[in-house]
XYZ file of C-alpha atoms in Angstrom:
330
model
C 389.082 -34.512 107.706
C 390.852 -37.816 108.325
C 394.590 -38.110 108.853
C 396.901 -40.878 109.979
C 398.742 -38.774 112.535
C 397.676 -35.663 114.495
C 399.242 -32.563 112.978
C 399.725 -30.911 116.385
C 402.329 -33.413 117.554
C 400.472 -33.626 120.866
C 400.157 -37.089 122.367
C 398.555 -38.422 125.530
C 400.743 -39.670 128.377
C 399.669 -41.323 131.609
C 400.820 -39.887 134.920
C 401.801 -43.055 136.844
C 401.109 -41.393 140.195
C 397.644 -40.051 139.371
C 396.624 -42.445 136.615
C 395.479 -39.460 134.561
C 395.886 -38.603 130.917
C 397.951 -35.570 130.003
C 399.612 -34.286 126.863
C 403.116 -33.479 125.689
C 404.446 -31.922 122.506
C 407.182 -34.469 121.906
C 407.176 -36.174 118.533
C 404.961 -39.233 119.110
C 405.833 -42.784 118.275
C 403.631 -44.091 115.503
C 400.748 -46.047 117.076
C 399.263 -49.155 115.519
C 396.222 -47.202 114.378
C 394.913 -43.683 114.798
C 391.911 -41.779 113.547
C 391.796 -38.003 113.750
C 388.802 -35.883 112.804
C 389.285 -32.119 112.863
C 387.184 -29.143 111.886
C 387.989 -25.451 111.964
C 386.194 -24.262 108.844
C 384.776 -20.772 108.561
C 381.251 -20.314 107.304
C 382.114 -18.050 104.432
C 384.512 -20.623 102.976
C 382.387 -23.718 103.374
C 381.086 -25.349 100.190
C 378.580 -27.331 102.258
C 376.381 -24.283 102.734
C 377.011 -22.240 99.603
C 375.743 -24.638 96.975
C 372.162 -25.035 98.160
C 369.396 -24.407 95.611
C 366.446 -25.515 97.744
C 365.094 -22.372 99.423
C 362.392 -21.971 102.067
C 361.657 -19.730 105.080
C 363.424 -20.692 108.309
C 362.888 -19.406 111.838
C 365.817 -19.892 114.221
C 364.658 -19.991 117.825
C 367.539 -19.031 120.098
C 369.252 -16.304 118.078
C 370.419 -14.587 121.267
C 372.806 -17.493 121.864
C 376.044 -18.177 120.002
C 374.857 -21.437 118.455
C 371.513 -20.009 117.384
C 373.156 -17.019 115.751
C 375.679 -19.279 113.984
C 372.790 -21.290 112.521
C 371.020 -18.100 111.418
C 374.203 -16.961 109.670
C 374.552 -20.378 108.017
C 370.944 -20.142 106.832
C 371.655 -16.823 105.135
C 374.830 -18.231 103.554
C 372.793 -21.175 102.230
C 370.330 -18.825 100.542
C 367.400 -19.567 102.851
C 364.819 -16.945 103.775
C 365.502 -15.998 107.400
C 362.269 -15.099 109.202
C 362.910 -11.928 111.273
C 361.555 -13.232 114.599
C 362.906 -15.436 117.377
C 361.964 -16.285 120.961
C 363.816 -15.943 124.231
C 363.311 -15.157 127.916
C 361.163 -12.310 129.178
C 364.326 -10.392 130.079
C 365.551 -10.458 126.470
C 362.188 -9.653 124.915
C 362.304 -6.533 122.755
C 365.929 -6.935 121.735
C 367.076 -7.302 118.160
C 369.784 -9.476 116.607
C 371.358 -8.502 113.288
C 372.159 -11.359 110.917
C 373.297 -10.167 107.506
C 370.708 -7.721 106.267
C 367.980 -9.217 108.499
C 367.092 -7.656 111.837
C 365.561 -10.349 114.034
C 363.064 -9.219 116.657
C 363.208 -11.147 119.951
C 359.875 -11.992 121.582
C 359.187 -13.226 125.096
C 357.296 -16.342 126.268
C 353.886 -14.671 126.417
C 354.008 -13.757 122.713
C 355.485 -16.849 121.199
C 352.329 -18.833 120.341
C 350.604 -15.933 118.590
C 353.781 -14.888 116.788
C 354.622 -18.426 115.652
C 351.059 -19.046 114.453
C 351.068 -15.827 112.440
C 354.483 -16.645 110.936
C 353.325 -20.149 109.967
C 350.220 -18.683 108.347
C 352.339 -16.165 106.463
C 355.022 -18.737 105.541
C 353.294 -22.127 105.068
C 356.615 -23.764 104.094
C 358.252 -22.610 107.333
C 360.764 -24.786 109.194
C 361.785 -23.922 112.763
C 365.228 -24.634 114.212
C 365.576 -24.798 118.001
C 368.823 -23.895 119.778
C 367.580 -22.649 123.120
C 368.224 -24.157 126.583
C 367.634 -27.676 127.971
C 364.807 -26.542 130.248
C 362.883 -25.219 127.242
C 363.082 -28.356 125.067
C 359.779 -29.971 126.020
C 357.783 -26.748 126.214
C 359.066 -25.565 122.852
C 358.322 -28.929 121.232
C 354.774 -28.787 122.589
C 354.396 -25.328 121.029
C 355.706 -26.426 117.626
C 353.410 -29.447 117.672
C 350.410 -27.382 118.734
C 350.968 -24.968 115.847
C 351.841 -27.868 113.514
C 355.127 -26.437 112.251
C 357.972 -28.836 111.299
C 361.111 -28.317 113.371
C 364.743 -29.310 113.894
C 365.583 -29.821 117.568
C 369.288 -29.213 118.101
C 368.972 -28.322 121.777
C 370.169 -31.026 124.143
C 368.512 -31.990 127.404
C 364.890 -32.131 128.413
C 362.900 -35.340 128.772
C 363.682 -37.050 125.467
C 361.036 -39.766 125.897
C 358.379 -37.099 126.391
C 359.807 -35.150 123.459
C 359.416 -38.089 121.068
C 355.939 -38.913 122.353
C 354.837 -35.300 121.897
C 355.963 -35.330 118.263
C 354.491 -38.774 117.583
C 351.108 -37.830 119.025
C 351.008 -34.603 116.989
C 352.209 -36.349 113.799
C 354.490 -33.393 113.065
C 357.632 -33.600 110.929
C 360.844 -33.208 112.954
C 364.563 -33.911 112.987
C 365.713 -34.565 116.551
C 369.402 -34.962 117.313
C 371.700 -33.862 120.161
C 374.645 -33.910 117.715
C 374.305 -31.980 114.444
C 377.886 -32.236 113.206
C 377.503 -34.558 110.199
C 381.046 -35.859 110.253
C 380.934 -36.516 114.007
C 377.616 -38.340 113.560
C 379.195 -40.450 110.821
C 382.094 -41.282 113.143
C 379.654 -42.297 115.907
C 377.718 -44.443 113.449
C 380.942 -46.197 112.422
C 381.772 -46.837 116.078
C 378.323 -48.312 116.672
C 378.659 -50.595 113.641
C 382.065 -51.801 114.875
C 380.660 -52.423 118.354
C 377.717 -54.406 116.999
C 379.748 -56.415 114.499
C 382.785 -57.155 116.670
C 381.725 -57.298 120.341
C 384.632 -57.928 122.671
C 387.271 -57.045 120.067
C 389.117 -54.849 122.592
C 388.644 -57.040 125.663
C 391.406 -56.443 128.195
C 392.460 -53.116 126.684
C 392.852 -50.061 128.904
C 390.980 -46.913 127.840
C 391.940 -43.319 128.588
C 389.561 -40.526 127.605
C 390.137 -36.788 127.460
C 387.529 -34.255 126.386
C 388.061 -30.503 126.294
C 385.279 -27.948 125.883
C 384.782 -24.282 126.642
C 384.710 -23.410 130.342
C 380.955 -22.753 130.256
C 380.247 -26.430 129.515
C 380.029 -28.071 132.922
C 378.601 -31.469 132.004
C 380.266 -34.448 130.330
C 380.078 -34.459 126.545
C 377.188 -36.514 125.197
C 379.382 -37.529 122.260
C 382.015 -38.882 124.657
C 379.347 -40.870 126.475
C 378.183 -42.398 123.183
C 381.721 -43.366 122.128
C 382.465 -44.861 125.534
C 379.266 -46.902 125.283
C 380.617 -48.396 122.052
C 383.959 -49.215 123.642
C 382.154 -50.995 126.450
C 380.418 -53.198 123.887
C 383.860 -53.837 122.411
C 384.932 -55.299 125.750
C 386.552 -52.317 127.493
C 385.858 -51.657 131.169
C 385.462 -47.911 131.746
C 383.356 -45.644 133.972
C 382.396 -42.045 133.225
C 384.177 -40.715 136.307
C 387.458 -41.782 134.665
C 387.043 -39.179 131.915
C 389.568 -36.369 132.066
C 387.552 -33.201 131.557
C 389.576 -30.145 130.593
C 387.837 -26.820 131.197
C 390.742 -24.611 132.248
C 391.780 -22.284 129.373
C 395.477 -22.425 130.337
C 395.511 -26.231 130.181
C 393.581 -26.131 126.924
C 396.222 -23.882 125.392
C 399.327 -25.571 126.770
C 398.305 -29.242 127.091
C 395.555 -29.825 124.571
C 396.629 -27.405 121.838
C 393.329 -25.547 121.412
C 393.841 -22.370 119.330
C 393.394 -19.325 121.544
C 390.658 -17.873 119.352
C 388.577 -21.023 119.911
C 388.822 -21.322 123.689
C 385.247 -20.045 123.946
C 383.903 -22.652 121.526
C 385.552 -26.010 120.820
C 385.257 -29.780 121.318
C 388.478 -31.801 121.453
C 388.175 -35.532 122.174
C 390.889 -38.171 122.531
C 390.286 -41.888 123.119
C 393.483 -43.883 123.790
C 393.464 -47.692 123.974
C 396.383 -49.806 125.193
C 396.735 -53.591 125.050
C 397.284 -55.554 128.287
C 401.022 -55.993 127.541
C 401.319 -52.341 126.358
C 402.721 -53.378 122.967
C 399.710 -52.147 120.945
C 397.882 -48.827 121.102
C 394.997 -47.239 119.244
C 393.921 -43.606 119.248
C 390.660 -42.072 118.077
C 390.608 -38.294 117.996
C 388.184 -35.659 116.779
C 388.825 -31.954 117.239
C 386.237 -29.295 116.476
C 387.004 -25.578 116.562
C 384.111 -23.146 116.502
C 380.492 -23.928 115.658
C 380.458 -24.090 111.862
C 380.299 -27.909 111.707
C 377.121 -27.893 113.815
C 375.577 -24.927 112.001
C 376.158 -26.514 108.595
C 374.750 -29.850 109.728
C 371.692 -28.107 111.148
C 370.980 -26.346 107.866
C 371.342 -29.624 105.977
C 368.885 -31.166 108.444
C 366.440 -28.308 107.848
C 366.753 -28.692 104.054
C 366.258 -32.447 104.409
C 363.149 -31.911 106.551
C 361.675 -29.331 104.183
C 361.961 -31.809 101.332
C 360.280 -34.529 103.414
C 357.396 -32.198 104.182
C 356.982 -31.243 100.523
C 357.045 -34.872 99.425
C 354.532 -35.783 102.170
C 356.793 -38.581 103.387
C 355.130 -41.219 105.522
C 357.841 -41.151 108.161
C 357.660 -38.057 110.355
C 360.472 -38.226 112.948
C 364.092 -38.301 111.767
C 367.631 -38.023 113.133
C 370.999 -37.058 111.661
C 371.667 -40.617 110.503
C 368.621 -40.247 108.235
C 370.063 -36.981 106.916
C 373.382 -38.664 106.123
C 371.725 -41.639 104.447
C 369.914 -39.223 102.147
C 373.290 -38.373 100.621
C 373.896 -34.937 102.145
C 377.567 -35.536 102.914
C 379.229 -32.752 100.933
């Protein structure tokens, strides 16, 4: 959703003593330009996942995690056939996860190759979605390639160069993207186009960056890193240690304006640019509550990949930009 002014009335201010970005709820002065992208949709109300007619079996690896389960729920809402198996650690082996009317059996590492092979034999149109942990990225990709099953890799981390080489060598169909939110990907693409077309356009401007995520996220947002990279091309001097990371729930409630019910799962980003004489300012903001935007984008990526497999497309490795260019923005 795009709007000219943030609905929360929260604006960034700079503490002159600390040089840090903070927020107040005073009515903001209208900046020269502002872009705000927000998402707080619920799965059951989203048209993006209720109008699908292309159905195929899907196996969601990582159903014991919040993101994996959200994707499994989105798959059911989209009318896909949810395969009742998933993989996890040895400690979680034997558990079950209920998604709609499907009871998913969790299998440990020692069983995964045999189970996946049997599922792929039973469901030849199978697509796997991976939302596990960073340490499992390369090993899981090797397994999918060994079995020959097409997959969507939504898990971040791992050795990405090795990941791509593994898929290329196996000639397996895959969508690989650390960011599955379609609208956020579109925003990043627009930033990259601006940076390439107008290098140095913001030379001399001062940049302040705030990003707020759930307390369990300890690293810097990959999306923030990508946006900052674009601003650097646009002529802005900025280092990653200048990012204001908000992880304290009290600050997120009082300063950032995160709804209490989304403290455990959100992504609020603010990029504030100021001209050298402080007479011009620009703000770019995107706020995501919950996981629906990522779950919906993942299902669209899986549908996209299934169609590529069926059409025997020459290209095998895709990203979310490819998904968007196919016309899946709904």
